[in-house]
Each structure stands twice: as structure tokens, then as C-alpha cells.
mmCIF file of C-alpha atoms in Angstrom:
data_model
loop_
_atom_site.group_PDB
_atom_site.id
_atom_site.type_symbol
_atom_site.label_atom_id
_atom_site.label_comp_id
_atom_site.label_asym_id
_atom_site.label_seq_id
_atom_site.Cartn_x
_atom_site.Cartn_y
_atom_site.Cartn_z
ATOM 1 C CA VAL A 1 -62.832 60.222 -17.481
ATOM 2 C CA GLU A 2 -60.669 57.210 -18.381
ATOM 3 C CA ARG A 3 -59.028 57.323 -15.012
ATOM 4 C CA ALA A 4 -62.398 57.467 -13.237
ATOM 5 C CA GLN A 5 -63.659 54.519 -15.317
ATOM 6 C CA ARG A 6 -60.474 52.517 -14.574
ATOM 7 C CA GLU A 7 -60.781 53.283 -10.852
ATOM 8 C CA ALA A 8 -64.463 52.288 -10.925
ATOM 9 C CA ARG A 9 -63.543 48.987 -12.684
ATOM 10 C CA GLU A 10 -60.760 48.350 -10.160
ATOM 11 C CA ARG A 11 -63.100 49.142 -7.276
ATOM 12 C CA GLU A 12 -65.762 46.777 -8.711
ATOM 13 C CA GLN A 13 -63.112 44.068 -9.205
ATOM 14 C CA THR A 14 -61.878 44.540 -5.640
ATOM 15 C CA GLU A 15 -65.433 44.330 -4.310
ATOM 16 C CA ARG A 16 -66.114 41.234 -6.455
ATOM 17 C CA ASP A 17 -62.883 39.616 -5.210
ATOM 18 C CA ALA A 18 -63.850 40.400 -1.610
ATOM 19 C CA ARG A 19 -67.341 38.890 -2.093
ATOM 20 C CA GLU A 20 -65.884 35.752 -3.701
ATOM 21 C CA ARG A 21 -63.296 35.392 -0.928
ATOM 22 C CA LYS A 22 -66.043 35.820 1.679
ATOM 23 C CA GLU A 23 -68.170 33.151 -0.069
ATOM 24 C CA ARG A 24 -65.197 30.754 -0.250
ATOM 25 C CA GLU A 25 -64.447 31.335 3.436
ATOM 26 C CA LYS A 26 -68.123 30.762 4.310
ATOM 27 C CA ALA A 27 -68.190 27.529 2.264
ATOM 28 C CA ALA A 28 -64.961 26.342 3.886
ATOM 29 C CA SER A 29 -66.338 27.192 7.330
ATOM 30 C CA GLU A 30 -69.531 25.228 6.580
ATOM 31 C CA LYS A 31 -67.479 22.245 5.395
ATOM 32 C CA ILE A 32 -65.399 22.341 8.574
ATOM 33 C CA GLU A 33 -68.558 22.581 10.706
ATOM 34 C CA GLN A 34 -70.167 19.682 8.808
ATOM 35 C CA ALA A 35 -67.008 17.573 9.216
ATOM 36 C CA ALA A 36 -66.993 18.325 12.953
ATOM 37 C CA LYS A 37 -70.645 17.266 13.241
ATOM 38 C CA GLU A 38 -69.925 14.087 11.281
ATOM 39 C CA GLU A 39 -66.938 13.264 13.503
ATOM 40 C CA LYS A 40 -69.028 13.873 16.626
ATOM 41 C CA ARG A 41 -71.768 11.557 15.296
ATOM 42 C CA GLU A 42 -69.205 8.875 14.412
ATOM 43 C CA ARG A 43 -67.664 9.092 17.874
ATOM 44 C CA ARG A 44 -71.100 8.797 19.489
ATOM 45 C CA GLU A 45 -71.931 5.761 17.332
ATOM 46 C CA ALA A 46 -68.565 4.169 18.160
ATOM 47 C CA ALA A 47 -69.203 4.746 21.874
ATOM 48 C CA GLU A 48 -72.640 3.120 21.522
ATOM 49 C CA VAL A 49 -71.086 0.118 19.749
ATOM 50 C CA ARG A 50 -68.453 -0.205 22.491
ATOM 51 C CA GLU A 51 -71.148 0.039 25.177
ATOM 52 C CA LYS A 52 -73.229 -2.652 23.462
ATOM 53 C CA ALA A 53 -70.143 -4.884 23.220
ATOM 54 C CA VAL A 54 -69.425 -4.420 26.929
ATOM 55 C CA LEU A 55 -73.043 -5.241 27.796
ATOM 56 C CA ALA A 56 -73.038 -8.302 25.536
ATOM 57 C CA LYS A 57 -69.797 -9.504 27.092
ATOM 58 C CA ALA A 58 -71.214 -9.009 30.600
ATOM 59 C CA ALA A 59 -74.393 -10.869 29.630
ATOM 60 C CA ALA A 60 -72.317 -13.732 28.237
ATOM 61 C CA ARG A 61 -70.277 -13.883 31.466
ATOM 62 C CA MET A 62 -73.468 -13.891 33.539
ATOM 63 C CA GLN A 63 -74.960 -16.633 31.368
ATOM 64 C CA GLN A 64 -71.774 -18.683 31.643
ATOM 65 C CA ALA A 65 -71.710 -18.211 35.421
ATOM 66 C CA ALA A 66 -75.361 -19.273 35.627
ATOM 67 C CA GLY A 67 -74.569 -22.364 33.554
ATOM 68 C CA GLU A 68 -71.595 -23.209 35.744
ATOM 69 C CA ARG A 69 -73.696 -22.675 38.868
ATOM 70 C CA ALA A 70 -76.451 -24.945 37.497
ATOM 71 C CA ALA A 71 -73.909 -27.638 36.622
ATOM 72 C CA ARG A 72 -72.359 -27.385 40.084
ATOM 73 C CA GLU A 73 -75.786 -27.593 41.738
ATOM 74 C CA GLN A 74 -76.690 -30.603 39.591
ATOM 75 C CA SER A 75 -73.426 -32.279 40.546
ATOM 76 C CA GLU A 76 -74.059 -31.545 44.225
ATOM 77 C CA MET A 77 -77.585 -32.949 43.952
ATOM 78 C CA ALA A 78 -76.263 -36.124 42.309
ATOM 79 C CA ALA A 79 -73.687 -36.504 45.095
ATOM 80 C CA ALA A 80 -76.390 -35.939 47.728
ATOM 81 C CA GLU A 81 -78.612 -38.555 46.058
ATOM 82 C CA LYS A 82 -75.682 -40.984 46.004
ATOM 83 C CA ARG A 83 -75.038 -40.378 49.721
ATOM 84 C CA ALA A 84 -78.754 -40.816 50.491
ATOM 85 C CA TRP A 85 -78.787 -44.082 48.543
ATOM 86 C CA ALA A 86 -75.711 -45.277 50.471
ATOM 87 C CA VAL A 87 -77.387 -44.371 53.786
ATOM 88 C CA ARG A 88 -80.563 -46.241 52.759
ATOM 89 C CA GLU A 89 -78.525 -49.278 51.707
ATOM 90 C CA LYS A 90 -76.605 -49.198 54.968
ATOM 91 C CA ALA A 91 -79.873 -48.884 56.940
ATOM 92 C CA ALA A 92 -81.410 -51.779 55.003
ATOM 93 C CA TRP A 93 -78.311 -53.885 55.638
ATOM 94 C CA ALA A 94 -78.352 -52.990 59.342
ATOM 95 C CA GLN A 95 -82.059 -53.851 59.520
ATOM 96 C CA GLN A 96 -81.394 -57.170 57.791
ATOM 97 C CA GLN A 97 -78.510 -57.932 60.167
ATOM 98 C CA HIS A 98 -80.719 -57.089 63.102
ATOM 99 C CA ALA A 99 -83.415 -59.438 61.782
ATOM 100 C CA VAL A 100 -80.813 -62.196 61.325
ATOM 101 C CA GLU A 101 -79.526 -61.647 64.891
ATOM 102 C CA MET A 102 -83.080 -61.692 66.278
ATOM 103 C CA ALA A 103 -83.837 -64.890 64.376
ATOM 104 C CA ALA A 104 -80.627 -66.468 65.672
ATOM 105 C CA ARG A 105 -81.526 -65.532 69.247
ATOM 106 C CA ALA A 106 -85.036 -66.870 68.860
ATOM 107 C CA GLN A 107 -83.701 -70.326 68.021
#
């Protein structure tokens, strides 16, 4: 009887130990799975941040290029206006010279 009771207690203890070990393994497995999900989420967020940084950098480069292009066009327009002014001045001078020559011939 004692032996049967001792064996029953040992069997119960063994079963209890097995259940506890299984629960610990399940909890550890869930923690590992949760950590993997968290790492995956963090990697995805980091990739999104990197992508946004790349896009912002590209936008800044495009904006800078547009500004440089506008400045260059403005400079070219100013040079063209200066050349047009010089041509008008030269034409006015030539017209004046012609008028002076015509007046000199008329006398």
C-alpha cells in the first residue's frame, strides 16, 4: 500500500513537472515569437524612416536644382536685357550719326 501510494505520488510529481516544463517552454516560445514580431516591426519602421530620408534628400536636391536653374535663367535674362540695351544704344547712336551726316550734306 505504501509503495503504491509512493509510486502514485511520484507519478503525480512527474506529471506535474512535465506540465510545468511544457508551460515554461510555451511561455518561452511565445516570448521568442513576440520578440521576433517586435524586431520585424522595428526593421519595417527603420526602413520607412530611411525611405522618407531618401525622399526628403531627393526633394531637397530637386528644389536646389530648381533654384539654381531659376538663378541661371534670371542671370541669362539680365545679360540678354543688357545686350538688347547695348544694341538699342548702338542703333540710336548710328541713327544720330546718320542724321548728323545728312545735315552736313544738306549744307
